[in-house]
Amino acid sequence: MKQRKSGLPAGLQIRVPRTPAEREAAFHLRWQILRQPWQQPPGSERDDLDAREDAAFLVIAVDAAGEVRGTGRLHRIDATTGQIRYMAVNPGERGRGTGRAILDALEAEAARWGLNRLVLNAREDVVGFYTRAGYAVSGPAPTLFGAIPHQRMEKSLAKPPEG
Ligand SMILES: CC(C)(COP(=O)(O)OP(=O)(O)OC[C@H]1O[C@@H](n2cnc3c(N)ncnc32)[C@H](O)[C@@H]1OP(=O)(O)O)[C@@H](O)C(=O)NCCC(=O)NCCS
């Protein structure tokens, strides 16, 4: 039997949404994981950059049945720096590499954009996830909803080899 190279769930695809329904499913998952537990209304999971498809880079993890199981987003801050936001993986599927695969896809896109630095605000309980991926804490970040402490983290992206 052919062995998978990673622990990612079989049939899981990491890619951009292909339909408006897949984008909506990504936003819904974002809301369920990052907003609903703090009584934030539907819609609170989006910002202005989500209104236009080309304003930010949205990634989804889609299972074999076509269900969106994870998501994350990259946007540009300036000519050299990007920000990762809205990382969320379905609770039942965490710890199998899905979050890392989404982050890798966002980083690959940042490199394609020519960015050399990524920043993010990490909930304190997931600082370890980002540390494993090479991010370092650079200072405190604002507390969300008066309840969720965050740390500012950043990572330098490797420059492509010259020549
Ligand atoms: C953070 C999150 C996206 C990680 O997704 P995931 O699919 O569970 O992550 P992975 O399985 O790809 O983990 C990659 C590595 O990070 C580690 N890791 C994952 N979550 C971690 C955590 N909370 N603390 C420390 N390490 C963690 C894994 O053990 C794994 O380590 P390894 O490389 O040694 O095997 C997911 O836990 C989540 O959606 N959390 C709730 C929403 C949230 O807090 N989002 C971030 C907002 S800033």
CSV table of C-alpha atoms and ligand atoms in Angstrom, one decimal:
chain,number,residue,atom,x,y,z
A,1,MET,CA,0.0,0.0,0.0
A,2,LYS,CA,1.3,3.4,-0.9
A,3,GLN,CA,2.3,5.3,2.3
A,4,ARG,CA,1.4,9.0,2.8
A,5,LYS,CA,4.4,11.2,3.4
A,6,SER,CA,2.8,13.1,6.2
A,7,GLY,CA,0.1,12.6,8.9
A,8,LEU,CA,-2.4,14.8,7.0
A,9,PRO,CA,-5.8,13.1,6.8
A,10,ALA,CA,-6.2,11.1,3.6
A,11,GLY,CA,-7.7,13.0,0.8
A,12,LEU,CA,-7.2,16.4,2.4
A,13,GLN,CA,-6.3,19.2,0.0
A,14,ILE,CA,-4.7,22.5,0.9
A,15,ARG,CA,-5.6,25.0,-1.7
A,16,VAL,CA,-7.5,28.3,-2.5
A,17,PRO,CA,-11.3,28.3,-2.6
A,18,ARG,CA,-12.7,27.5,-6.0
A,19,THR,CA,-16.2,28.7,-5.6
A,20,PRO,CA,-18.1,31.3,-3.6
A,21,ALA,CA,-19.6,28.5,-1.5
A,22,GLU,CA,-16.1,27.4,-0.5
A,23,ARG,CA,-15.2,30.9,0.5
A,24,GLU,CA,-18.3,31.2,2.6
A,25,ALA,CA,-17.6,27.8,4.2
A,26,ALA,CA,-14.1,29.1,5.1
A,27,PHE,CA,-15.6,32.2,6.7
A,28,HIS,CA,-18.2,30.1,8.6
A,29,LEU,CA,-15.5,27.8,10.0
A,30,ARG,CA,-13.5,30.9,11.0
A,31,TRP,CA,-16.6,32.3,12.8
A,32,GLN,CA,-17.3,29.0,14.5
A,33,ILE,CA,-13.8,28.6,15.9
A,34,LEU,CA,-12.6,32.2,16.4
A,35,ARG,CA,-15.7,34.2,17.1
A,36,GLN,CA,-18.8,32.2,18.2
A,37,PRO,CA,-17.2,31.0,21.5
A,38,TRP,CA,-16.9,34.6,22.5
A,39,GLN,CA,-20.5,35.5,21.5
A,40,GLN,CA,-19.4,37.5,18.5
A,41,PRO,CA,-22.1,37.7,15.7
A,42,PRO,CA,-21.8,36.1,12.2
A,43,GLY,CA,-19.9,38.7,10.1
A,44,SER,CA,-17.5,39.6,12.9
A,45,GLU,CA,-15.1,37.0,11.5
A,46,ARG,CA,-14.4,39.2,8.4
A,47,ASP,CA,-12.5,42.4,7.7
A,48,ASP,CA,-12.4,44.7,4.8
A,49,LEU,CA,-9.8,42.6,2.9
A,50,ASP,CA,-12.2,39.7,2.8
A,51,ALA,CA,-14.7,41.7,0.7
A,52,ARG,CA,-12.5,41.4,-2.4
A,53,GLU,CA,-11.0,38.1,-3.5
A,54,ASP,CA,-7.7,39.6,-4.7
A,55,ALA,CA,-7.1,41.7,-1.5
A,56,ALA,CA,-5.8,38.8,0.5
A,57,PHE,CA,-4.8,35.2,0.0
A,58,LEU,CA,-7.3,32.7,1.6
A,59,VAL,CA,-6.3,29.1,2.0
A,60,ILE,CA,-8.6,26.2,2.9
A,61,ALA,CA,-8.1,22.6,3.8
A,62,VAL,CA,-10.8,20.5,2.1
A,63,ASP,CA,-11.5,16.9,2.9
A,64,ALA,CA,-12.4,14.1,0.5
A,65,ALA,CA,-16.1,14.9,0.9
A,66,GLY,CA,-15.5,18.5,-0.1
A,67,GLU,CA,-16.0,19.9,3.5
A,68,VAL,CA,-13.8,22.8,4.6
A,69,ARG,CA,-11.9,21.6,7.7
A,70,GLY,CA,-9.3,24.4,8.1
A,71,THR,CA,-8.4,27.8,6.9
A,72,GLY,CA,-5.9,30.7,7.1
A,73,ARG,CA,-5.2,34.0,5.4
A,74,LEU,CA,-2.3,36.1,4.3
A,75,HIS,CA,-2.3,39.8,3.5
A,76,ARG,CA,0.4,42.3,2.6
A,77,ILE,CA,1.2,45.1,5.2
A,78,ASP,CA,3.9,46.8,3.1
A,79,ALA,CA,6.4,46.0,0.4
A,80,THR,CA,8.3,43.5,2.4
A,81,THR,CA,6.0,42.3,5.2
A,82,GLY,CA,2.9,40.2,5.3
A,83,GLN,CA,0.5,39.2,8.1
A,84,ILE,CA,-1.0,35.9,8.8
A,85,ARG,CA,-4.6,36.0,10.3
A,86,TYR,CA,-7.6,33.8,10.9
A,87,MET,CA,-5.8,30.4,11.3
A,88,ALA,CA,-8.4,27.8,12.3
A,89,VAL,CA,-8.6,24.0,12.1
A,90,ASN,CA,-11.7,22.0,13.0
A,91,PRO,CA,-11.3,20.8,16.6
A,92,GLY,CA,-11.7,17.1,15.7
A,93,GLU,CA,-8.8,17.2,13.2
A,94,ARG,CA,-6.1,19.1,15.1
A,95,GLY,CA,-2.7,17.7,15.7
A,96,ARG,CA,-2.4,16.0,12.3
A,97,GLY,CA,-0.5,18.6,10.4
A,98,THR,CA,-3.4,20.5,8.8
A,99,GLY,CA,-2.6,23.8,10.5
A,100,ARG,CA,1.1,23.5,9.5
A,101,ALA,CA,0.2,22.7,5.9
A,102,ILE,CA,-2.1,25.8,5.7
A,103,LEU,CA,0.7,27.9,7.3
A,104,ASP,CA,3.2,26.5,4.8
A,105,ALA,CA,0.9,27.4,1.9
A,106,LEU,CA,0.6,31.0,3.2
A,107,GLU,CA,4.3,31.3,3.6
A,108,ALA,CA,4.9,30.0,0.1
A,109,GLU,CA,2.5,32.6,-1.3
A,110,ALA,CA,4.3,35.3,0.8
A,111,ALA,CA,7.6,34.2,-0.8
A,112,ARG,CA,6.0,34.4,-4.3
A,113,TRP,CA,4.9,38.0,-3.4
A,114,GLY,CA,8.5,38.8,-2.7
A,115,LEU,CA,7.9,39.4,1.1
A,116,ASN,CA,10.8,38.7,3.5
A,117,ARG,CA,9.0,38.9,6.8
A,118,LEU,CA,5.7,37.7,8.3
A,119,VAL,CA,4.0,38.9,11.4
A,120,LEU,CA,1.0,37.6,13.4
A,121,ASN,CA,-0.8,38.0,16.6
A,122,ALA,CA,-1.0,34.6,18.3
A,123,ARG,CA,-3.4,33.6,21.0
A,124,GLU,CA,-1.2,32.6,24.0
A,125,ASP,CA,-2.3,29.0,23.9
A,126,VAL,CA,-1.1,28.5,20.3
A,127,VAL,CA,2.2,30.3,20.6
A,128,GLY,CA,3.9,26.9,20.6
A,129,PHE,CA,2.3,26.0,17.2
A,130,TYR,CA,3.9,29.1,15.6
A,131,THR,CA,7.2,28.6,17.5
A,132,ARG,CA,7.5,25.1,15.9
A,133,ALA,CA,7.1,26.7,12.5
A,134,GLY,CA,9.9,29.2,13.2
A,135,TYR,CA,8.1,32.2,14.5
A,136,ALA,CA,9.5,34.1,17.5
A,137,VAL,CA,7.6,36.3,20.1
A,138,SER,CA,8.5,40.0,19.6
A,139,GLY,CA,6.2,41.4,22.3
A,140,PRO,CA,2.7,41.6,23.6
A,141,ALA,CA,-0.3,42.1,21.2
A,142,PRO,CA,-3.7,43.5,22.1
A,143,THR,CA,-6.1,41.3,24.1
A,144,LEU,CA,-9.1,40.2,22.0
A,145,PHE,CA,-12.6,40.7,23.4
A,146,GLY,CA,-11.0,41.7,26.7
A,147,ALA,CA,-10.4,38.0,27.3
A,148,ILE,CA,-7.9,36.4,24.9
A,149,PRO,CA,-4.3,37.5,25.5
A,150,HIS,CA,-2.1,37.6,22.4
A,151,GLN,CA,1.6,37.7,21.6
A,152,ARG,CA,3.1,39.4,18.6
A,153,MET,CA,5.2,37.0,16.6
A,154,GLU,CA,7.3,37.2,13.5
A,155,LYS,CA,9.5,35.2,11.1
A,156,SER,CA,12.0,36.1,8.5
A,157,LEU,CA,11.4,34.2,5.2
A,158,ALA,CA,14.5,32.7,3.6
A,159,LYS,CA,15.7,34.5,0.5
A,160,PRO,CA,15.7,32.4,-2.7
A,161,PRO,CA,19.2,31.4,-3.8
A,162,GLU,CA,20.8,33.8,-6.1
A,163,GLY,CA,21.7,33.1,-9.7
B,1,LIG,C1,-3.6,26.6,16.0
B,1,LIG,C2,-4.2,25.5,15.1
B,1,LIG,C3,-4.6,26.2,13.7
B,1,LIG,C4,-3.2,24.4,14.8
B,1,LIG,O1,-3.7,23.5,13.9
B,1,LIG,P1,-3.3,21.9,13.9
B,1,LIG,O2,-3.8,21.3,12.7
B,1,LIG,O3,-3.7,21.3,15.2
B,1,LIG,O4,-1.7,22.1,13.9
B,1,LIG,P2,-0.7,20.9,13.4
B,1,LIG,O5,-1.2,19.6,13.7
B,1,LIG,O6,-0.3,21.3,12.0
B,1,LIG,O7,0.6,21.2,14.3
B,1,LIG,C5,1.9,21.5,13.9
B,1,LIG,C6,2.8,21.4,15.0
B,1,LIG,O8,2.5,22.3,16.0
B,1,LIG,C7,2.2,21.7,17.3
B,1,LIG,N1,1.0,22.3,17.9
B,1,LIG,C8,-0.2,22.4,17.4
B,1,LIG,N2,-1.0,23.2,18.2
B,1,LIG,C9,-0.2,23.5,19.3
B,1,LIG,C10,-0.4,24.3,20.4
B,1,LIG,N3,-1.6,24.8,20.7
B,1,LIG,N4,0.6,24.5,21.3
B,1,LIG,C11,1.9,23.9,21.0
B,1,LIG,N5,2.1,23.2,19.9
B,1,LIG,C12,1.1,23.0,19.0
B,1,LIG,C13,1.8,20.2,16.9
B,1,LIG,O9,2.1,19.3,17.9
B,1,LIG,C14,2.8,20.0,15.7
B,1,LIG,O10,4.1,19.8,16.2
B,1,LIG,P3,5.2,18.9,15.4
B,1,LIG,O11,5.6,19.6,14.2
B,1,LIG,O12,6.3,18.7,16.4
B,1,LIG,O13,4.5,17.6,15.1
B,1,LIG,C15,-5.4,24.9,15.7
B,1,LIG,O14,-5.1,24.4,17.0
B,1,LIG,C16,-6.6,25.8,15.9
B,1,LIG,O15,-7.4,26.0,15.0
B,1,LIG,N6,-6.8,26.4,17.2
B,1,LIG,C17,-7.9,27.2,17.5
B,1,LIG,C18,-7.9,28.5,16.8
B,1,LIG,C19,-6.7,29.4,17.0
B,1,LIG,O16,-6.3,29.5,18.2
B,1,LIG,N7,-6.1,29.9,15.9
B,1,LIG,C20,-5.0,30.7,16.0
B,1,LIG,C21,-5.4,32.1,16.3
B,1,LIG,S1,-3.9,33.1,16.6
